[in-house]
Coordinates of C-alpha atoms and ligand atoms in Angstrom, one line a residue:
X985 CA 17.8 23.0 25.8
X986 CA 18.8 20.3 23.3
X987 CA 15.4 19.6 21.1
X988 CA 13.8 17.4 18.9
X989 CA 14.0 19.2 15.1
X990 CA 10.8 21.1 14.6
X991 CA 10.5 19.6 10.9
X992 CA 10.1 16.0 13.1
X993 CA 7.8 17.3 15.1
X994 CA 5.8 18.1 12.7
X995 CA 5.5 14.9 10.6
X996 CA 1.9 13.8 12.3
X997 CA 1.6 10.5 14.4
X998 CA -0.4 7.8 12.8
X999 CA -4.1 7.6 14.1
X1000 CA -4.1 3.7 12.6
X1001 CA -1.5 3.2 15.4
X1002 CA -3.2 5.4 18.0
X1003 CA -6.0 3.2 17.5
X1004 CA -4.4 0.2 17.7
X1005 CA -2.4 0.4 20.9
X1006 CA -5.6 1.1 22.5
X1007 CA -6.8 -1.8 21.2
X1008 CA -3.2 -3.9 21.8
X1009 CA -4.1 -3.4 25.9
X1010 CA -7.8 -5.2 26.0
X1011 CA -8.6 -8.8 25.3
X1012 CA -11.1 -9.7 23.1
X1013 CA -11.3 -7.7 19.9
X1014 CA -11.6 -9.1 17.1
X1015 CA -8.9 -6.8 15.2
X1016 CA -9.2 -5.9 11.5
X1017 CA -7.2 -1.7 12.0
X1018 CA -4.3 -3.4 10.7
X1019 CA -3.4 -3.7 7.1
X1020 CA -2.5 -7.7 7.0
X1021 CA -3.8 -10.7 6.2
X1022 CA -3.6 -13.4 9.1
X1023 CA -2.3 -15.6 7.4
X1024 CA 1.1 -16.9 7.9
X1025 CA 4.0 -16.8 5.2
X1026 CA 3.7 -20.2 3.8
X1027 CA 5.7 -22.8 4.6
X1028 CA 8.2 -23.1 1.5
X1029 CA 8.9 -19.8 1.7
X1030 CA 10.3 -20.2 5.3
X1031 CA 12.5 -23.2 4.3
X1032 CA 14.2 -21.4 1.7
X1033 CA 14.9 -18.2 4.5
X1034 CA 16.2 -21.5 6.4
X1035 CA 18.3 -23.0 3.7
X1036 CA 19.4 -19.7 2.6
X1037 CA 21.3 -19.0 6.2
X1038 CA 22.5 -22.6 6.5
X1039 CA 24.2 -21.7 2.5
X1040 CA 25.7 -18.5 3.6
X1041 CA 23.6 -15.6 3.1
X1042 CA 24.2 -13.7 6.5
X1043 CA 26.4 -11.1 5.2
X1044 CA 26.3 -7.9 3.3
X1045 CA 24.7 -7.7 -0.2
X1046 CA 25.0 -5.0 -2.8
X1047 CA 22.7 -1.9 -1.7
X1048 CA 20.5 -2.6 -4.7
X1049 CA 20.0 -5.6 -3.1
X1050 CA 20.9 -9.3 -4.5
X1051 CA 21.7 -9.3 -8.6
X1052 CA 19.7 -12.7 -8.5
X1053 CA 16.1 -11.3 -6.9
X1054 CA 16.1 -8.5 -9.3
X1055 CA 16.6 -10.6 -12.6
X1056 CA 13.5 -12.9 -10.8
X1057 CA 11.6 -9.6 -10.7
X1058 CA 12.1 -8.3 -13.7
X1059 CA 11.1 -11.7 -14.9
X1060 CA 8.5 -11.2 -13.2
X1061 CA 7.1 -8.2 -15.1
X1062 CA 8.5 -9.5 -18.2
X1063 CA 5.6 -12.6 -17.4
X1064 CA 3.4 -10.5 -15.9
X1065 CA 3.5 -7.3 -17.8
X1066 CA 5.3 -7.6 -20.9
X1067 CA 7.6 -4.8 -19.8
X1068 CA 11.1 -4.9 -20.4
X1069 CA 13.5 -4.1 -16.9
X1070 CA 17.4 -4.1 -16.6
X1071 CA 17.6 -5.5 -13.1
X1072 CA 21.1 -4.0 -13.0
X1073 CA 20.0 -0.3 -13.2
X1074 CA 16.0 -0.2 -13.5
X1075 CA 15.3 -2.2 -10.1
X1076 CA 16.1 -1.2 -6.3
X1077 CA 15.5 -4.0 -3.8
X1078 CA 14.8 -2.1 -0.4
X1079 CA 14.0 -3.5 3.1
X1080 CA 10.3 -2.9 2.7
X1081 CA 7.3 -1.2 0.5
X1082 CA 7.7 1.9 2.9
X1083 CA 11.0 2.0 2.8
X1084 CA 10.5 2.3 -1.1
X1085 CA 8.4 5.0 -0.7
X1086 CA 11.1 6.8 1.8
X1087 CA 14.1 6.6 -0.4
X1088 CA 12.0 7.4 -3.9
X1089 CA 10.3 10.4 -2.0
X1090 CA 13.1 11.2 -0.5
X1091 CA 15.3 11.5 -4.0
X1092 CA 12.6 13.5 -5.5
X1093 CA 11.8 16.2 -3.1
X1094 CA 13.8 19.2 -2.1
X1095 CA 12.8 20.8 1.2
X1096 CA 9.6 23.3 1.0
X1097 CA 8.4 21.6 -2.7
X1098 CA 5.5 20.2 -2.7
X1099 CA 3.9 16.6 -3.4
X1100 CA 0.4 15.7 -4.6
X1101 CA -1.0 12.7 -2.9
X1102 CA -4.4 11.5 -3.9
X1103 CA -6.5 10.9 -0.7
X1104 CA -7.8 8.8 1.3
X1105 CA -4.4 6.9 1.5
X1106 CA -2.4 4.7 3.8
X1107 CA -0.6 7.8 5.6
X1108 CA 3.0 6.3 5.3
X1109 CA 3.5 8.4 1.9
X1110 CA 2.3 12.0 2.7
X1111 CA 3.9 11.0 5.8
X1112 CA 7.1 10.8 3.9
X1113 CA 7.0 13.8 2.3
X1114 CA 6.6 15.8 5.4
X1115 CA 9.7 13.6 6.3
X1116 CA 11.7 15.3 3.4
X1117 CA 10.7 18.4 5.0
X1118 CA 8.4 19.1 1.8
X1119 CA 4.3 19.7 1.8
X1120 CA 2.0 16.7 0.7
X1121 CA -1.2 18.6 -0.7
X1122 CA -3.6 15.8 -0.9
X1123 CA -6.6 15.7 -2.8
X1124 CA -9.3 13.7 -2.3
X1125 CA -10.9 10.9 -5.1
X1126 CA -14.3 11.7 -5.5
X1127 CA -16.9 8.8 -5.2
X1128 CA -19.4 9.0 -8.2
X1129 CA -22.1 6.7 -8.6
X1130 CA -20.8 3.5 -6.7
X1131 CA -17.4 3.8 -8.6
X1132 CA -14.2 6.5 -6.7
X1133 CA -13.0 8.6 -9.1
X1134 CA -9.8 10.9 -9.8
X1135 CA -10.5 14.9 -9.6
X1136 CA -8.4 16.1 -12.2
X1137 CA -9.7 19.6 -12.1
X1138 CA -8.4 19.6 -8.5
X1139 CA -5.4 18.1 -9.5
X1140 CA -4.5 20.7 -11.9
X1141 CA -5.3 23.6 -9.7
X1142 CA -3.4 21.9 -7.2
X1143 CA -0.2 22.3 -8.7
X1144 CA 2.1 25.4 -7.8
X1145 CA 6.1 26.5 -9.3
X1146 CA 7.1 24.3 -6.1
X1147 CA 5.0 20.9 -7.3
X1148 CA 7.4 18.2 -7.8
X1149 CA 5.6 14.8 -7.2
X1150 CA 2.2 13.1 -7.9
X1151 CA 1.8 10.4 -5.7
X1152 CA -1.1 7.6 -6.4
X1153 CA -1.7 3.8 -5.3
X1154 CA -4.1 1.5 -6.9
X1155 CA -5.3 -0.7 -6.1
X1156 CA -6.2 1.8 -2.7
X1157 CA -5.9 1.5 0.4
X1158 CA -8.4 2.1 2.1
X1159 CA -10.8 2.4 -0.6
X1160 CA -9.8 -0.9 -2.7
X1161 CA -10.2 1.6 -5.9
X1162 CA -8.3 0.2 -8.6
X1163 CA -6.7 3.1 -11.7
X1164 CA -8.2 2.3 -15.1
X1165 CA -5.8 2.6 -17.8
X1166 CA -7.4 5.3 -19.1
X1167 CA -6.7 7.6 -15.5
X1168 CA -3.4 5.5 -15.1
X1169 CA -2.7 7.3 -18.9
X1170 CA -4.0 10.3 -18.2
X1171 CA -2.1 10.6 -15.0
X1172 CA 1.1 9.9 -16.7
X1173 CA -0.1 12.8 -19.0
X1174 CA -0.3 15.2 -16.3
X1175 CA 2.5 14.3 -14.8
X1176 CA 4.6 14.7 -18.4
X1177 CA 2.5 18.2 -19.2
X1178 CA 3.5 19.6 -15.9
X1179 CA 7.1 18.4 -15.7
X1180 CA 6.0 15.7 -12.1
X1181 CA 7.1 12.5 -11.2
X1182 CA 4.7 10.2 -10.7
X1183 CA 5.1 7.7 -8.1
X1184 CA 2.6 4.9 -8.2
X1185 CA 2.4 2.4 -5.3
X1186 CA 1.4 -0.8 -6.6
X1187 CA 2.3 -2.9 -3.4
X1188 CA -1.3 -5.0 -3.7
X1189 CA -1.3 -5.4 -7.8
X1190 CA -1.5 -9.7 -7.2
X1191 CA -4.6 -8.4 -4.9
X1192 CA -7.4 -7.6 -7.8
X1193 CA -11.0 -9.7 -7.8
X1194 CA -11.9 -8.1 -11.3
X1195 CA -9.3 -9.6 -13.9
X1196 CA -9.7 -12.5 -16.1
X1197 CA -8.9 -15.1 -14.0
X1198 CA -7.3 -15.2 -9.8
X1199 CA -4.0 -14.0 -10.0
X1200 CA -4.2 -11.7 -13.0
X1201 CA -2.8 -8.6 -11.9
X1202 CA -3.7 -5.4 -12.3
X1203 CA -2.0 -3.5 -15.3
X1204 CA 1.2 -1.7 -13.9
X1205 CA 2.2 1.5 -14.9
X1206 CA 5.1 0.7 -16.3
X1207 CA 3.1 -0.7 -19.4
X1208 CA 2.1 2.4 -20.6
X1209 CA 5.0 4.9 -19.1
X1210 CA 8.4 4.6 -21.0
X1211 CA 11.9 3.7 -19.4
X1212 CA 12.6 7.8 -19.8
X1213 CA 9.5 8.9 -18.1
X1214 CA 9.9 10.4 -14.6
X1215 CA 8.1 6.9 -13.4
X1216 CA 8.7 5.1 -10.1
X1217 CA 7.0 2.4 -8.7
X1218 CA 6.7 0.8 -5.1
X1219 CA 6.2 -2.8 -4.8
X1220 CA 6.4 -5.2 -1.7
X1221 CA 6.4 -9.1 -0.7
X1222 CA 4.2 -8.1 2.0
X1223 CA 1.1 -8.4 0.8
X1224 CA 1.2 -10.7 -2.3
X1225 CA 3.1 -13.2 0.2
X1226 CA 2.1 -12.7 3.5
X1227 CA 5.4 -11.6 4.5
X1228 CA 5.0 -8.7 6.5
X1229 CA 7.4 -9.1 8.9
X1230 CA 10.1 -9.9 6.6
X1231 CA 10.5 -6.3 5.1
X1232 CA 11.8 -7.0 1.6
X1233 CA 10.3 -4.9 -1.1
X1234 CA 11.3 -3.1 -4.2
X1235 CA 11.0 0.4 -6.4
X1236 CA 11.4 0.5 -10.1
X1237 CA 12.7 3.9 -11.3
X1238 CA 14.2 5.9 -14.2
X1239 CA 17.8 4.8 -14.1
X1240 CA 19.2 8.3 -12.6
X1241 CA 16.8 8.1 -9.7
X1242 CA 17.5 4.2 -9.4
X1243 CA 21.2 5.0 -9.1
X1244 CA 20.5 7.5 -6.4
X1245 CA 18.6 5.4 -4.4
X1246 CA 20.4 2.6 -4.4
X1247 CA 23.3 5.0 -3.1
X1248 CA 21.0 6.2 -0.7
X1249 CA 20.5 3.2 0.3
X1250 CA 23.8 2.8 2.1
X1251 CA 22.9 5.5 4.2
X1252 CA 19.5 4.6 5.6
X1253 CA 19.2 0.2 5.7
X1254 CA 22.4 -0.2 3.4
X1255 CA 20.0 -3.2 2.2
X1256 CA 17.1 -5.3 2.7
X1257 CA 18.3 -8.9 4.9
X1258 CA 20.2 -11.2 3.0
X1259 CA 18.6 -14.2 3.4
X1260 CA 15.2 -12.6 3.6
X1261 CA 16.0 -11.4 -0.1
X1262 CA 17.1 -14.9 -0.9
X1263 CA 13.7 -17.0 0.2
X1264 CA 11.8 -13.7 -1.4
X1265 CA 13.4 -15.1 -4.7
X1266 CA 11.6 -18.6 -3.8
X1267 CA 8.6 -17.0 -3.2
X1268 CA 8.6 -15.1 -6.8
X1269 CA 9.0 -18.9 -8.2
X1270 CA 7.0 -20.7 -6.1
X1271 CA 4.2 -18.4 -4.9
X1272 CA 1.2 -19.0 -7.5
X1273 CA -0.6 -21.8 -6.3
X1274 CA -0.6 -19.9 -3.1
X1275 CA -1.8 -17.0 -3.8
X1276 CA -4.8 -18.2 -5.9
X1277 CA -5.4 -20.1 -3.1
X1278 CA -5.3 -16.8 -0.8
X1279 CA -7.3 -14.8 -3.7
X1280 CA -10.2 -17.0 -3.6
X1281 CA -10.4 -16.8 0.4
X1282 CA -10.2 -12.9 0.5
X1283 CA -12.7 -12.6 -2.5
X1284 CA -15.2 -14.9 -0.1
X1285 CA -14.6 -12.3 2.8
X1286 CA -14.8 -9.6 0.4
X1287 CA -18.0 -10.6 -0.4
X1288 CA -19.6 -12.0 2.9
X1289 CA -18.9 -8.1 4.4
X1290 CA -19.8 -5.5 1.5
X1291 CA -23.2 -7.9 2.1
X1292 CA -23.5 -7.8 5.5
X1293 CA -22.9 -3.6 5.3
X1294 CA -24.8 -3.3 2.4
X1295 CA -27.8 -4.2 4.8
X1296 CA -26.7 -1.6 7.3
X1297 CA -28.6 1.2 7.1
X1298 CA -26.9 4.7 6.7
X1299 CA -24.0 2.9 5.5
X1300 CA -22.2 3.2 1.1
X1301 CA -19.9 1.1 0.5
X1302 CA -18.5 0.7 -3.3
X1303 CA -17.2 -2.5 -4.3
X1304 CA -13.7 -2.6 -4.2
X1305 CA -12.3 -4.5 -6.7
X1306 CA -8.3 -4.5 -5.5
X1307 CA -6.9 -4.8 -2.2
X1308 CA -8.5 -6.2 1.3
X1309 CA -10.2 -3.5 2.7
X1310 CA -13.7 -1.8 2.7
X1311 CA -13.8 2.0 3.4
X1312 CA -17.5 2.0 4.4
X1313 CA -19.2 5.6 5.2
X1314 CA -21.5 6.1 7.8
X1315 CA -24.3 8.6 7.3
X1316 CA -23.7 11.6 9.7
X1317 CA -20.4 10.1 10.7
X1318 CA -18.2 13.6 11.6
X1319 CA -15.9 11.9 14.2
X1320 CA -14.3 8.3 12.9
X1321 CA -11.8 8.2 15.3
X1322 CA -14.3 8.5 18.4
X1323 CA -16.8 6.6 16.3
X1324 CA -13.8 3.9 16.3
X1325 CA -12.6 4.1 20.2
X1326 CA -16.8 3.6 21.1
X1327 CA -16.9 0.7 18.9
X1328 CA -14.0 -0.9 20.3
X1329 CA -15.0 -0.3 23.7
X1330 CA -18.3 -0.8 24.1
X1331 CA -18.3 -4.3 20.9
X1332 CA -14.3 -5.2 21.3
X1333 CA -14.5 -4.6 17.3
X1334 CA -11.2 -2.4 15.8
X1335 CA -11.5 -1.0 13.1
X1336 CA -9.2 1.9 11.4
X1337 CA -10.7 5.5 11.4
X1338 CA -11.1 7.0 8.1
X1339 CA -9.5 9.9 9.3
X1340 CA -6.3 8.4 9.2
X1341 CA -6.4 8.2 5.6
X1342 CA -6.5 12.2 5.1
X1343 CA -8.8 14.6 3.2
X1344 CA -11.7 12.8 2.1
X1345 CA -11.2 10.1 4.8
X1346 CA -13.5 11.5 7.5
X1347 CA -17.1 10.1 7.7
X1348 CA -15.6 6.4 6.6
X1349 CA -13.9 3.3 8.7
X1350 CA -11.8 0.8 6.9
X1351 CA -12.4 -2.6 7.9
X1352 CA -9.3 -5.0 6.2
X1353 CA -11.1 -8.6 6.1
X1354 CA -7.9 -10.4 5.7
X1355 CA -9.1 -11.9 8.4
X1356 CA -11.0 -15.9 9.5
X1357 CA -14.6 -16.1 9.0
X1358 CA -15.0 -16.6 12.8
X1359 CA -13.6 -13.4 13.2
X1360 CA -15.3 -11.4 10.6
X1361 CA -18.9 -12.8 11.1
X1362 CA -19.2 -11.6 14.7
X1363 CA -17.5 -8.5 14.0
X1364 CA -20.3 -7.5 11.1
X1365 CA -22.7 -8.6 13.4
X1366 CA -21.8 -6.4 16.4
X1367 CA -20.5 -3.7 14.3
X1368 CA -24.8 -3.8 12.8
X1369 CA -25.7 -3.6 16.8
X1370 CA -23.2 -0.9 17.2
X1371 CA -25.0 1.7 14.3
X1372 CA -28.3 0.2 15.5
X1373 CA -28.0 1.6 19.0
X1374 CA -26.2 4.6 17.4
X1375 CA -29.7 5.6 16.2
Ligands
PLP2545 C1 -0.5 1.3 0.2 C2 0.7 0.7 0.9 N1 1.9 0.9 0.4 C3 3.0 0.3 1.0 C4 2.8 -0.4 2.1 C5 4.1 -1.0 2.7 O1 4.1 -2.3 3.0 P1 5.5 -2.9 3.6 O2 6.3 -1.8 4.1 O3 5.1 -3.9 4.6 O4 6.2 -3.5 2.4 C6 1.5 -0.6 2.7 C7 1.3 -1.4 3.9 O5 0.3 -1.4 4.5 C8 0.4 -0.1 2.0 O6 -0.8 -0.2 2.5

C-alpha cells in the first residue's frame, strides 16, 4: 500500500494546535493559546497592499524577494543596529518567519545530523529539523533566581561528530527571556569553537519592555557576529506589525547560505506575495508611531497579569522582559495539556500547554496577553478560581 513517508510521520503534531481546535468548536473562551496580538494591521499599512496591486505588483518577484524591501531592511539595521548588510547577497525575503526557519534549517542540515534547540520554544523550529529528516536535541534554559538562564554545560555535552546547528530565539517564546550580550557572545563562541551554525530567531526584537526608551530593540546578533561567521537570523512582519496573516518575513545569512536559500526558494514558495512585500516596505517607513503605541498597550497587559499571577498561590512567574507571553509554572503541575483542556472546559479560558514548548516546558502554561483588557481581566480571574478549586 502507497504510504505516507515514515520521516513525515514522525515530525510530531503541534499540541498549541491540538488545543486550539478544541477550543475553535465552543463559544465563549476568551482565547490567549495563540501567539498574536489582536490587533489588526494598521490602517496605512493596508492602503499601501491596496495601492501596491492597483500599481502592478501581482506578478512574480525575484526569489530573494523585492531589491527595494531589502535595501529598506538593511536600512533598517543600519538605523537600528549599526550593522552593515548588502541587501543584494546578505538578506532573503521569504513568505514568513517560519518559512525562514524552514529554508535556513533546511540549508544547514543533512539527514541524521543533529541540531541543538534551546527549550522551551515555539515548536515550529525543532519541528523543522525533524522536517530535514535530522534530530533536534533540545536543552532546556534553566530558571535561576527569577531570571532563565542558558546551560552551557549541557550545551557542550550536548554536542556529538553529527552536531551541526544551535538554534536560539530571544526574546522567547514562551518564556519572554531576552539573550544578554554576554550569552548572545558566548553563544557565538560556542558555536565558532565547535565549528555550529547558529541560528538566532529574532522575530519579536521591536517587542522588548527593558531598553531605553519604547521601541528600542533588543541588540541583534549580528552586532557582535561578523559577515563570515556561520550566522543566520529569522526575522518577521508578524509580530512587530500585526501582520500575521500576511506572511512576509526575512533571514539574514552568510552569503553562501543566503545564495542557497534564495535558490531554494524557487522550490518551496518561489517568493513571499508581491504586493504583500511592497506595503511591508511601507510598514518599515511608517510603522514607529504605531508600534510605540502597541508597546505601551502590551507593557500595561504585561503588567496587569504577572500581578494578578503573582497573587496566585503555587504559581512563579519571571518577568519577561521581551515578547507577549508569560510562561507561568504551576506547583505540582505534571500534566499542562490536561491541566489546559479542564481549564477550557470547565472556565472557557485557553491557554497554551507548556508541554508544547519541549523539554523543560512541562509544569508551565503560556498565556500571550496580546489581547483587550476585557478579555484578560476575566480570564486572570477565572484562571485564580480554576487553581483555587484545584486545591
Ligand atoms: C519564535 C517564533 N519564531 C517565528 C515565528 C513565525 O512567525 P511568522 O511565521 O508568522 O512570521 C513565530 C510565530 O509565532 C514565533 O513565535
Amino acid at each position: 500500500m502507497a504510504r505516507v513517508a515514515s520521516s513525515v510521520e514522525n515530525v510530531p503534531h503541534s499540541r498549541i494546535r491540538e488545543l486550539a481546535e478544541i477550543a475553535m468548536s465552543m463559544q465563549g473562551v476568551l482565547r490567549l493559546y495563540f501567539g498574536e496580538s489582536n490587533l489588526p494591521t494598521p490602517e496605512f499599512i493596508k492602503r499601501a497592499a491596496i495601492s501596491a496591486l492597483s500599481d502592478g505588483y501581482t506578478f512574480y518577484t525575484e526569489n530573494a524577494g523585492l531589491p527595494s524591501l531589502r535595501r529598506a531592511i538593511a536600512g533598517q539595521y543600519r538605523y537600528l543596529h549599526d550593522v552593515e548588510l548588502d541587501p543584494a547577497t546578505e538578506i532573503v525575503i521569504t513568505a514568513s518567519g517560519v518559512q525562514a526557519l524552514n529554508v535556513g534549517i533546511r540549508s544547514v542540515l543533512d539527514p541524521g545530523d543533529e541540531a541543538l534547540v534551546l527549550t522551551p520554544a515555539w515548536p515550529n523550529g525543532s519541528s523543522n529539523v525533524a522536517m530535514a529528516n535530522a534530530v533536534p536535541r533540545e536543552i532546556p534554559h534553566p530558571l535561576r533566581g527569577d531570571r532563565y538562564g542558558i546551560d552551557f554545560e549541557a550545551l557542550e555535552a550536548g554536542v556529538t561528530p553529527r552536531t551541526r546547528l544551535l538554534l536560539y530565539t530571544s526574546p522567547s517564546n514562551p518564556l519572554g527571556w531576552v539573550a544578554t550580550e554576554d550569552e548572545q557572545q558566548r553563544l557565538l563562541d560556542f558555536a565558532r569553537r565547535h565549528g555550529l551554525w547558529l541560528l538566532a530567531d529574532e522575530v519579536y526584537d521591536r517587542l522588548y519592555y527593558a531598553g531605553a526608551s519604547p521601541g528600542v530593540p533588543v541588540p541583534s546578533l549580528l552586532r557582535m557576529a561578523t559577515r563570515d561567521d556561520a550566522v543566520m537570523v529569522v526575522q518577521s512582519f508578524s509580530k512587530t506589525y500585526c501582520m500575521t496573516g500576511w506572511r512576509v518575513g526575512w533571514l539574514v545569512a552568510r552569503r553562501d547560505l543566503a545564495h542557497k536559500a534564495t535558490q531554494l526558494n524557487e522550490f518551496i514558495i518561489s517568493h513571499a506575495p508581491s504586493f504583500a512585500q511592497k506595503a511591508a516596505e511601507t510598514a518599515l517607513a511608517q510603522g514607529e508611531e504605531e508600534l510605540v503605541r502597541m508597546l505601551q498597550r502590551l507593557k500595561e497587559n504585561r503588567d496587569l497579569c504577572l500581578d494578578a499571577l503573582n497573587a496566585m498561590p503555587g504559581v512563579t512567574v519571571p518577568e519577561p522582559d521581551g515578547a507577549f507571553y508569560l510562561f507561568p509554572k504551576v506547583e505540582g503541575l505534571t500534566d499542562s495539556f490536561g491541566f489546559c483542556r479542564r481549564l477550557l472546559e470547565e472556565c472557557r479560558v485557553g491557554l497554551a500547554p507548556g508541554v508544547a514548548f519541549g523539554e523543560g516546558g512541562e509544569g508551565s502554561v503560556r498565556i500571550c496577553y496580546a489581547a483587550e483588557k476585557a478579555i484578560l481581566e476575566p480570564a486572570m480571574e477565572r484562571l485564580a478560581l480554576f487553581l483555587g478549586r484545584r486545591g
